XYZ file of C-alpha atoms in Angstrom:
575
model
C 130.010 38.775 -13.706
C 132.734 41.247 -15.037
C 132.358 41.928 -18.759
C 135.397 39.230 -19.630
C 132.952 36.542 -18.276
C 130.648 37.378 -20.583
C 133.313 37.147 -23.964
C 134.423 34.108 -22.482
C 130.760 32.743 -22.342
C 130.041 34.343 -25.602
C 133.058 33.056 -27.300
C 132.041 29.123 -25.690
C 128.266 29.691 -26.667
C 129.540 30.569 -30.307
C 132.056 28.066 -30.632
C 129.546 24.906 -29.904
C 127.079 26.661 -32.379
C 129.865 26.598 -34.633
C 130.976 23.134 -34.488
C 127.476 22.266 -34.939
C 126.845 23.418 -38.228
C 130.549 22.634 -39.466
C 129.521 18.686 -38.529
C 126.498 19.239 -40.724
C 128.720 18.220 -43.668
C 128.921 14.545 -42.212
C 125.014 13.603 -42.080
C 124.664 12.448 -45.520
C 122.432 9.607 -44.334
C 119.908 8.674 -41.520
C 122.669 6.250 -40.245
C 125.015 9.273 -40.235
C 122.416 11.745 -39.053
C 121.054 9.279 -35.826
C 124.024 6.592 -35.355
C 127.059 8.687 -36.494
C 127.576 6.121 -39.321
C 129.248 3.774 -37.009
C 132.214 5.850 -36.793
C 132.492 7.543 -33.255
C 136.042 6.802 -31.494
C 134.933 4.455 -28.492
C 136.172 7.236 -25.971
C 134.207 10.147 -27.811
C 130.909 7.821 -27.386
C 131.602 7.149 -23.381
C 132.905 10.644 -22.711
C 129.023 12.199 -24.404
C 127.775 9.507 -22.112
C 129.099 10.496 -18.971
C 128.038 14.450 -19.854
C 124.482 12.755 -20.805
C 124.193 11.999 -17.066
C 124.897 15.895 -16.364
C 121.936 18.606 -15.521
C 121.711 21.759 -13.847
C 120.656 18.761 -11.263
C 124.164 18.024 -10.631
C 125.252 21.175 -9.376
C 122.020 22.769 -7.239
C 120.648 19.098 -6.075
C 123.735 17.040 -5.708
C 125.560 20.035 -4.704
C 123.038 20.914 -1.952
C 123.589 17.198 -0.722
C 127.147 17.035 -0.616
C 127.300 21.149 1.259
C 124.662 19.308 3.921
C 125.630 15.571 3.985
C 129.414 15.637 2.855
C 131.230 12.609 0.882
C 128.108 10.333 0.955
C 126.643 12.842 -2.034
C 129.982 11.046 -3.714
C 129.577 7.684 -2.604
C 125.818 7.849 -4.143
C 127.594 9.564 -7.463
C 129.939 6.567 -7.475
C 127.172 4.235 -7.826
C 126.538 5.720 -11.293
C 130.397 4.455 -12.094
C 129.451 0.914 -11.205
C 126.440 0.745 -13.112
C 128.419 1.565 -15.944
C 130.952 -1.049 -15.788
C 128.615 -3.416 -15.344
C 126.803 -2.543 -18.609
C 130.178 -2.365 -20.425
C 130.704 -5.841 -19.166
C 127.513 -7.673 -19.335
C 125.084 -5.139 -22.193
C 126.905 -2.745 -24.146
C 128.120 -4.713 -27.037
C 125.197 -6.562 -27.145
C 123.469 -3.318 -28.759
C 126.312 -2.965 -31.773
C 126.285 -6.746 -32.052
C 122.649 -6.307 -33.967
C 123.514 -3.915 -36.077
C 120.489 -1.641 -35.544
C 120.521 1.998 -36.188
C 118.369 3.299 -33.040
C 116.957 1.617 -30.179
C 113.692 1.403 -31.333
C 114.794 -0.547 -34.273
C 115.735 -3.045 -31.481
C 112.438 -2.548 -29.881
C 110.161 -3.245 -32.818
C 111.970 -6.541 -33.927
C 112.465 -7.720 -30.245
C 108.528 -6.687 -28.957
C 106.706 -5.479 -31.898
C 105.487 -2.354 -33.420
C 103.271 -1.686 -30.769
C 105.708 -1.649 -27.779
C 107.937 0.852 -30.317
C 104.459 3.205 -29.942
C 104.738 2.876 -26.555
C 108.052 3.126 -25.588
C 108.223 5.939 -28.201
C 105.372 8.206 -26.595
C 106.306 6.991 -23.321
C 109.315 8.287 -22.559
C 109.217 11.344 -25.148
C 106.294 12.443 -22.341
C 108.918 11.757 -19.319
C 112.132 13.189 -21.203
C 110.631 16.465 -22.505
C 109.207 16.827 -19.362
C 112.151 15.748 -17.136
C 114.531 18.015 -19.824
C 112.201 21.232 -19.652
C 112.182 21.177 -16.193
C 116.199 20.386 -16.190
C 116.142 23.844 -18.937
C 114.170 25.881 -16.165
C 115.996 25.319 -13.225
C 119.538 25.893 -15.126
C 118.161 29.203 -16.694
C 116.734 30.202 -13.205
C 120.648 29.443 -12.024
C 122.461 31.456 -14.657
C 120.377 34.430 -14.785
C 120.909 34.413 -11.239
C 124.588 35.527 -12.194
C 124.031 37.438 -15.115
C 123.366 40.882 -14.240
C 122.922 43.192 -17.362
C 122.376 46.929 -17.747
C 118.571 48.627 -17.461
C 118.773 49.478 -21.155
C 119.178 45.999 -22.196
C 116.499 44.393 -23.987
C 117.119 41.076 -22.613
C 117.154 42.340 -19.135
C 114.485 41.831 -16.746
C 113.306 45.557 -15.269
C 112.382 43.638 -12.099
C 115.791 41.956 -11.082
C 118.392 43.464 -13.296
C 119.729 40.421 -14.573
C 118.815 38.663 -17.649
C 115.416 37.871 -18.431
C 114.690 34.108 -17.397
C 112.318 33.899 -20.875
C 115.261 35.229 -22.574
C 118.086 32.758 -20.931
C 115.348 29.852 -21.810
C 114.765 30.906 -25.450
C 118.497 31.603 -25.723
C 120.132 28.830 -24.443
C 117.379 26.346 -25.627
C 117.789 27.559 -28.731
C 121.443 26.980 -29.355
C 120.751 23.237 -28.505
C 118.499 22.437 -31.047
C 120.436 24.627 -33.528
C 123.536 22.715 -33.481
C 121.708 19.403 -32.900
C 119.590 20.276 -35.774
C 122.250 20.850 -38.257
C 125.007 18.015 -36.887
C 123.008 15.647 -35.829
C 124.259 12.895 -32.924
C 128.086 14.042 -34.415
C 127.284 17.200 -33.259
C 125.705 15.862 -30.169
C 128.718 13.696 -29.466
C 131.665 16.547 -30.345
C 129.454 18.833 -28.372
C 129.779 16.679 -25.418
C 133.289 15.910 -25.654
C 134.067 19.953 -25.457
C 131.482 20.281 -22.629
C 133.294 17.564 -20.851
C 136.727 19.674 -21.175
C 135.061 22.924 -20.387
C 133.311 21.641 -17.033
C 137.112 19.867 -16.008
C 138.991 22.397 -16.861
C 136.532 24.943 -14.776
C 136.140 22.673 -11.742
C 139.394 21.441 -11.550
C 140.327 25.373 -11.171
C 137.608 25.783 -8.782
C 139.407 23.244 -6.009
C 143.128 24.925 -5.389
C 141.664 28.322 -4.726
C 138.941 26.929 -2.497
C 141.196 25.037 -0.302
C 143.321 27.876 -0.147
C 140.231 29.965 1.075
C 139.651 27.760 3.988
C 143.042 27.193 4.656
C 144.341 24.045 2.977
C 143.170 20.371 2.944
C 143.938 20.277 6.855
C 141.549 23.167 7.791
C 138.872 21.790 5.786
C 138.961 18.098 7.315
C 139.147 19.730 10.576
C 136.467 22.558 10.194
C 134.166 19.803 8.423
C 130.823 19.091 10.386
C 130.532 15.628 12.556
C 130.013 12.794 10.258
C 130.757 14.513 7.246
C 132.764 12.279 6.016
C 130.419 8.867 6.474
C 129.795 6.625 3.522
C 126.275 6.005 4.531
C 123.695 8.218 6.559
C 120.104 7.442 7.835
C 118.650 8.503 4.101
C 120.901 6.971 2.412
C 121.923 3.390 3.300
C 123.933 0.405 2.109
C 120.026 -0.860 0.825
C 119.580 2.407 -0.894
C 123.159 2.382 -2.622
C 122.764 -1.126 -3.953
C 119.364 -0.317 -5.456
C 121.067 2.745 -7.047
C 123.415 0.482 -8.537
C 120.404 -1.187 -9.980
C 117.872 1.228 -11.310
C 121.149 2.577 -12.714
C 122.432 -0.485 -14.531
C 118.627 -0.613 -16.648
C 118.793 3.258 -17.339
C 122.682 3.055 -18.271
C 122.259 -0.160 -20.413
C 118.775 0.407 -22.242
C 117.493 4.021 -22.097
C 117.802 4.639 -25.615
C 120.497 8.037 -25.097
C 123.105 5.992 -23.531
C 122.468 2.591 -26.037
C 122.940 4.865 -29.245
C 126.215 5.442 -27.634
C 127.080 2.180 -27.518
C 125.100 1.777 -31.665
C 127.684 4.806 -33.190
C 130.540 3.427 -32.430
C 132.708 0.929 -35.195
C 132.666 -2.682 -33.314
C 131.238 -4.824 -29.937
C 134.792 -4.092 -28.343
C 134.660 -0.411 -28.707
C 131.102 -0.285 -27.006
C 132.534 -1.800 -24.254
C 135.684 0.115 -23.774
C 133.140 3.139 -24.006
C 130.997 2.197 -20.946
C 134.257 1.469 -19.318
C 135.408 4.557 -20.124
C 132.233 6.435 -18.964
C 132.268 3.955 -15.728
C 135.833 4.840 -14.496
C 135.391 8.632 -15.211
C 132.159 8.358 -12.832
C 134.421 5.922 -10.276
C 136.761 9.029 -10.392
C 135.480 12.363 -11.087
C 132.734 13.051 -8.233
C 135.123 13.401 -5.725
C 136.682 16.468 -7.859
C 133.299 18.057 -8.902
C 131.629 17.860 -5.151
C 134.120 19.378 -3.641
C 133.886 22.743 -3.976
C 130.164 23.122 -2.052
C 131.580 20.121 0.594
C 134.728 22.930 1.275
C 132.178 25.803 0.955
C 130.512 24.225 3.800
C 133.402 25.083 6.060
C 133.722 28.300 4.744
C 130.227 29.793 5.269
C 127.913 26.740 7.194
C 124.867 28.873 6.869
C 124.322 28.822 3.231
C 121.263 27.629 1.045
C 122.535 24.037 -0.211
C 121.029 24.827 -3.176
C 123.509 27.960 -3.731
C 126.525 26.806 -2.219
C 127.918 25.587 -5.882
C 127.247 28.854 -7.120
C 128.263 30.705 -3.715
C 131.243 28.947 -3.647
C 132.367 29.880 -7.645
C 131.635 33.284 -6.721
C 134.046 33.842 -3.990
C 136.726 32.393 -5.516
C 136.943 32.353 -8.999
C 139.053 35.341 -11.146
C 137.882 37.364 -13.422
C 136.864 35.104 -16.974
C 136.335 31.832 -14.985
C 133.115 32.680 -13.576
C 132.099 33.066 -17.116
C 133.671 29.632 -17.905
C 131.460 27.943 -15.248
C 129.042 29.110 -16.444
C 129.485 27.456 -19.624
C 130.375 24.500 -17.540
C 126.636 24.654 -16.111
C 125.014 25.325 -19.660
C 127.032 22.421 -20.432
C 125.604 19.948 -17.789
C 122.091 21.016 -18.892
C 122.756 21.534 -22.947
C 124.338 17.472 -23.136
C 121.459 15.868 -21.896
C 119.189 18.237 -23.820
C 120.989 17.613 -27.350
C 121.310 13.462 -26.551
C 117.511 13.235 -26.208
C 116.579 15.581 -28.863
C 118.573 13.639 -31.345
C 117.675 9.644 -30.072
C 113.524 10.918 -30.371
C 114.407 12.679 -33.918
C 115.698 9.787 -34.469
C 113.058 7.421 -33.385
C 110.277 9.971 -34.774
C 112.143 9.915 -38.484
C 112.631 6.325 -38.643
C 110.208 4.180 -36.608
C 107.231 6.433 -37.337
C 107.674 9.148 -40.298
C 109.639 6.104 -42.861
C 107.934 2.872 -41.340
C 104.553 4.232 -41.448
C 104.398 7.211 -43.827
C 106.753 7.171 -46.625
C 108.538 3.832 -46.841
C 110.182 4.616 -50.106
C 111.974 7.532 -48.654
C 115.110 8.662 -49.963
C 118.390 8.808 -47.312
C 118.290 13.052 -47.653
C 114.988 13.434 -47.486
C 114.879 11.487 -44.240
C 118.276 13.846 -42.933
C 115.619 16.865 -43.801
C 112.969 14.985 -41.753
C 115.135 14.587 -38.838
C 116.522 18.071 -38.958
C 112.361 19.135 -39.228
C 111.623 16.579 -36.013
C 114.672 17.953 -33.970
C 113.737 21.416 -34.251
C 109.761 20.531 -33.438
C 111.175 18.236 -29.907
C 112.908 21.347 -29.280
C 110.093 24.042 -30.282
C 107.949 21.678 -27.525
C 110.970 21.366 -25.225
C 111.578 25.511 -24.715
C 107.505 26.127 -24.755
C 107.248 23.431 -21.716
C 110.262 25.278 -19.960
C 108.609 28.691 -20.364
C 105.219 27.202 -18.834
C 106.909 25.404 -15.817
C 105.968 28.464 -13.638
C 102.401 28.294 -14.830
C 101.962 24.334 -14.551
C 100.708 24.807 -10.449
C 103.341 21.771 -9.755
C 101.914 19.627 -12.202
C 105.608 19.122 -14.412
C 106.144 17.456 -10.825
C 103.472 14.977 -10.726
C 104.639 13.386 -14.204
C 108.465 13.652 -13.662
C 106.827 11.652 -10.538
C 105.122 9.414 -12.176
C 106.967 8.557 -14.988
C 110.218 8.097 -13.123
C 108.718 5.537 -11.112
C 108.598 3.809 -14.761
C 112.012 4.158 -15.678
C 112.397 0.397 -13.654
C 109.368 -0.926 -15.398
C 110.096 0.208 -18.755
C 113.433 -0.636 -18.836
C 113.704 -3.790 -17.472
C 112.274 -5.392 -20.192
C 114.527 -4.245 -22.513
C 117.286 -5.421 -20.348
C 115.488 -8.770 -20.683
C 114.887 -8.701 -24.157
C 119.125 -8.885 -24.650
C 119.581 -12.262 -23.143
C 116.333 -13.909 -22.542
C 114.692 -16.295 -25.455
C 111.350 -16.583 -23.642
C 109.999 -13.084 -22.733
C 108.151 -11.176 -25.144
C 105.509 -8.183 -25.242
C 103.492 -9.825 -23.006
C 106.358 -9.336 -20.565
C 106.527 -5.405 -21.490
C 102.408 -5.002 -20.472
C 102.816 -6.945 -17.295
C 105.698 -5.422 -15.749
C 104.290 -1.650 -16.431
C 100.937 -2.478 -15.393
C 101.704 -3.891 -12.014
C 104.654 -0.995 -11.231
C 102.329 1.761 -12.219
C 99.474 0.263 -10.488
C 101.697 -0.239 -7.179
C 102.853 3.275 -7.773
C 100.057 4.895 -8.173
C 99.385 3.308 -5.206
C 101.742 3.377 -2.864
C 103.507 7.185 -3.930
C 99.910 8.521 -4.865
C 97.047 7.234 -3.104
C 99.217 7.033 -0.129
C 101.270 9.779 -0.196
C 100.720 13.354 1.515
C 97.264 14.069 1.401
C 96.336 11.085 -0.873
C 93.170 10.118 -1.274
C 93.678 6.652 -0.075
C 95.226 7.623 3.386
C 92.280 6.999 6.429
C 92.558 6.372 10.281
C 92.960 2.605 9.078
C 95.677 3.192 6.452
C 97.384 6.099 7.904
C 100.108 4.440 10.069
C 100.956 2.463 6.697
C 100.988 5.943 5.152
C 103.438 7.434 7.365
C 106.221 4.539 6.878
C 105.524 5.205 3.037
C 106.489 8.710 3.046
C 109.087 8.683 5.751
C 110.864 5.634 3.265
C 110.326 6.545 0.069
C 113.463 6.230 -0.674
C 112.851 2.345 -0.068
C 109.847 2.382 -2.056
C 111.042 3.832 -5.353
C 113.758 0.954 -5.526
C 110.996 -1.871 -4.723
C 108.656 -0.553 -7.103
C 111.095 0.777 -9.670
C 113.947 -2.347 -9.173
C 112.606 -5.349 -6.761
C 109.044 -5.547 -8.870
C 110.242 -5.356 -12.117
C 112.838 -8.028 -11.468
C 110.379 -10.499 -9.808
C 108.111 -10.494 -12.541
C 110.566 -10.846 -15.342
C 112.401 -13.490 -13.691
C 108.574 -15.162 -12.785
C 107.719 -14.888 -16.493
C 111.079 -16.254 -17.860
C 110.574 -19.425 -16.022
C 107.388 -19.646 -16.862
C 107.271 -19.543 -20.438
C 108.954 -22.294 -22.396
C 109.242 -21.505 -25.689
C 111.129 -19.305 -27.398
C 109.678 -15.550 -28.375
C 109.193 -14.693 -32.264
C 111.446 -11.427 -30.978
C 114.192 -13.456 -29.893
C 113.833 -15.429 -33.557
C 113.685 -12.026 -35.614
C 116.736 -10.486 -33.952
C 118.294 -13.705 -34.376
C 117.910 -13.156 -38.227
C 119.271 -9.858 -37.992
C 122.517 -10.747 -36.184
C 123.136 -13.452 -38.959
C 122.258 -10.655 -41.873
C 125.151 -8.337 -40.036
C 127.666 -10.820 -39.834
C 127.053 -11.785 -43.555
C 127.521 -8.333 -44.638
C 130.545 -8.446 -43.365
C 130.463 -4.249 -43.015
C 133.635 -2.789 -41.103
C 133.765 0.712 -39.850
C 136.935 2.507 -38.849
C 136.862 5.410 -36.111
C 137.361 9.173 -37.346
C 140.294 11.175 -36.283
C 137.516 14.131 -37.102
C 137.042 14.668 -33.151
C 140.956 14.574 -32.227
C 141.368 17.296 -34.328
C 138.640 18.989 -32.778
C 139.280 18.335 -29.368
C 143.266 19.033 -30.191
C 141.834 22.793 -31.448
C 139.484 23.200 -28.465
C 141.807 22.425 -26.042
C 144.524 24.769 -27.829
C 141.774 27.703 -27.485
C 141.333 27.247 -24.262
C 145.065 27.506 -23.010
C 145.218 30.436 -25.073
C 142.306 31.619 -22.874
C 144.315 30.453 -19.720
C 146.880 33.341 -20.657
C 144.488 36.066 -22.080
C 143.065 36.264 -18.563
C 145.813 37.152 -16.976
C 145.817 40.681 -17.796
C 142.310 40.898 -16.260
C 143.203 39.989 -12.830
C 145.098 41.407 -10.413
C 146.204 38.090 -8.665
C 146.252 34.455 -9.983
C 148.751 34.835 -12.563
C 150.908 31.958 -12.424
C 147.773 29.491 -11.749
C 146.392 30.991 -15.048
C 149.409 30.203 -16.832
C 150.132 27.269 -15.534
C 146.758 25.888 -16.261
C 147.507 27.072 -19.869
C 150.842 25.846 -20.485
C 149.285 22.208 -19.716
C 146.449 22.712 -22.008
C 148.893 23.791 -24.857
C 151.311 20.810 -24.245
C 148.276 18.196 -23.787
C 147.188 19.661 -27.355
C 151.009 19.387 -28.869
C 150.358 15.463 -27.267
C 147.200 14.959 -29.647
C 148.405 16.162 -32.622
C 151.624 14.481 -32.085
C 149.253 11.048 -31.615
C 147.017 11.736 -34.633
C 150.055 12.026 -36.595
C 151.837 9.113 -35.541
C 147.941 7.275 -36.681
C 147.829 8.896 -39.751
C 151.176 7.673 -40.706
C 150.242 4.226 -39.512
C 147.108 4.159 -41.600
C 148.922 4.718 -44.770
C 151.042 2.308 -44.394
């Protein structure tokens, strides 16, 4: 990285911190603090969710697959698209139909306080985890780029490049800064600039790597044999479906994505937003795997797990590299933010006012959830700077526990439409998949303690499908017993009666919500910084002028577009 990479990084890293602590003027309540007060624009809620979805993940694993397997590394990607529209369409504005502030809230009057426990300590375990481990391997990525001088004190002596304690602390620390102080506004603006930031980086990525090979003709005739199958022997039509699946559950009840569909003002605008995040994911991985799938062709010996990086590298000017990587902090910092604020959230409301200090004032519970965000993310950085000392073991739960994200989800799923299930449903469906799990992935797997001369052949087709066996334990079990336990019970749940009650206390109130223009304006200014960028580089590089200013030009006339929109709505509003 040339020293304009790291302003441009800088000035990015700044400017999120920034916006952060500016959108600390709009928490003046829990509501505000954890739901946005109802007043996200449906696009800004589905455009956080599809950058919720992003890790460091998305560029070293699914790049690896799509620089090895080609477009079926899309066609898996694309499944994540039609889980999405299916949620907008069948789930989505179920969750701001009840009026709740946080998932949970839907939990406890659906299941009961003791499945909120659950589900609360539950997945905190697998998302701090999952996140910390997310936090390592992007911090192992970037300081991979970010050479800095001996004298440095955030330089490692023994690699030259930034200190991977340093890049955790640093970038981990930003996170829970600006989620800290904004809350899920901050959380949601955050994501909306990350979103334009990781575009606007990839989308400059693709022209100059086509021109590397030698155009889009080269590549598709340099590309390997098959490259360019829908399906391959790992990953079949079976697989894809049950992707679709496992999807729809995490999509339309992990309790990230449903606060997206909570902050926004109305049932309609939930929808629109898991439309919106489903057509960006029906459209975009095509333009963000293609880089490592062209890299492929340019240098077939690479590590899959570098080519992303590899393939930035030897294209990318002067000032971009730094851009992408923003554009990878970004991937990692959304989904870091989204589940530091929904657990703040769930800690501050469920457990700190419910169970401690019912008569709680509105600020005092914004100061609790500021105190609970920056404790998630105190345990968040400390599990990412112990990943190298856990012996594997960070592997083991994310294991586990994803095995549950079926099981645990489900339920919830359930809980939305069916009368008749209640916790009962909850303790059956996690026993049995965890059981089976433990099983089958565990006992079973390499070196488990259940595999003998007798059980060894049914070992072998476990590991050599366990692809197959996730979905059945994590999609086909869950499913069966649900649907089994609907049918068999006959009466109607006291959960099902209790959000009933709640529904009918929303509609009474009557309460309306209108959308800010608040992140317009803010997207209109980011967008305007960032063509000014566009031309600032151009100085620094000796070739790629006019693709630096024509990239800049658009940015400046899409930004004239907004403010020309958000005064044509302002102008509407008054009258």
């Amino acid at each position: 990285m040339h020293s304009i990479d790291y302003f441009v990084l800088s000035v990015y890293l700044i400017g999120i911190f920034l916006v952060g602590l500016f959108l600390s003027f709009k928490n003046k309540s829990s509501e505000d603090m954890f739901a946005a007060g109802g007043e996200s624009p449906w696009w800004t809620s589905g455009l956080s969710a599809f950058m919720t979805m992003f890790s460091a993940g998305t560029f070293v694993v699914w790049g690896g697959i799509a620089y090895q397997h080609g477009l079926v590394a899309v066609i898996i990607n694309l499944c994540y698209g039609v889980a999405a529209l299916l949620v907008g369409f069948f789930v989505a504005g179920h969750w701001k139909r009840m009026g709740v502030k946080t998932p949970a809230q839907f939990i406890e009057l659906r299941f009961g306080a003791s499945a909120v426990q659950f589900y609360t300590w539950a997945m905190m375990v697998f998302r701090i985890v999952g996140v910390a481990v997310s936090l390592y391997s992007l911090s192992i990525v970037l300081v991979a780029m970010m050479p800095l001088d001996a004298g440095n004190p955030l330089c490692d002596p023994s690699t030259g490049n930034l200190s991977l304690v340093w890049a955790i602390i640093i970038f981990g620390g930003i996170v829970v800064i600006y989620t800290m102080a904004g809350g899920l506004w901050a959380v949601l603006m955050t994501d909306v600039l990350q979103f334009i930031v990781l575009n606007l980086a990839v989308i400059f990525i693709v022209p100059l790597a086509f021109a590397s090979t030698g155009g889009v003709g080269a590549f598709l005739e340099k590309a390997p044999e098959g490259f360019f199958a829908l399906t391959s022997n790992k990953y079949t039509v079976f697989f894809l479906v049950g992707w679709v699946l496992i999807h729809f559950f995490m999509i339309g009840a992990e309790w990230a994505f449903a606060q997206r569909f909570i902050c926004v003002s109305s049932e309609k605008e939930a929808k629109k937003s898991a439309y919106l995040f489903g057509g960006l994911y029906l459209l975009s991985p095509m333009l963000w795997l293609l880089p490592p799938m062209i890299y492929r062709t340019i240098n077939p010996d690479a590590d899959p797990q570098e080519a992303y990086i590899l393939a930035c590298r030897a294209v990318l000017p002067a000032g971009m590299v730094g851009l992408m990587v923003a554009a990878m902090f970004s991937a990692t910092a959304s989904m870091v933010s989204s589940q530091l604020n929904v657990f703040a959230g769930v800690l501050t409301d469920e457990i700190y006012r419910r169970l401690l200090k019912p008569e709680a004032s509105e600020r005092h519970l914004v100061q609790m959830g500021r105190v609970f965000t920056i404790l998630l993310g105190a345990v968040l950085i400390g599990v990412s700077l112990l990943i190298p000392y856990l012996g594997g073991a960070e592997k083991v739960v994310v294991a586990i526990t994803s095995l549950m994200v079926g099981p645990l989800l489900a339920p919830t799923i359930w809980g939305l439409f069916s009368k008749r299930v209640g916790i009962r449903a909850i303790w059956t469906t996690v026993a049995i998949s965890f059981v089976l799990g433990l099983v089958l992935k565990i006992g079973l797997g390499a070196n488990g303690m259940l595999v003998s001369e007798s059980t060894q052949a049914l070992a072998d087709w476990l590991q050599a499908n366990g692809t197959t066996v996730d979905l059945i334990i994590g999609v086909v079990i869950p499913v069966s017993i649900l649907t089994v336990m609907h049918f068999w019970r006959g009466e109607t749940a006291a959960g099902w009666k209790r959000v009933e009650q709640q529904v009918n206390e929303v509609i009474a109130a009557g309460k309306v919500t209108e959308a800010s223009s608040l992140p317009a304006i803010i997207v209109g200014g980011c967008l305007l910084l960032c063509g000014l960028l566009m031309f600032g580089l151009i100085p620094f590089n000796d070739e790629g002028h006019l693709i630096l200013a024509v990239f800049g030009a658009v940015l400046v006339l899409i930004t004239c577009l907004i403010f020309f929109f958000i005064r044509i709505q302002q102008k509407r509003n008054l009258t």
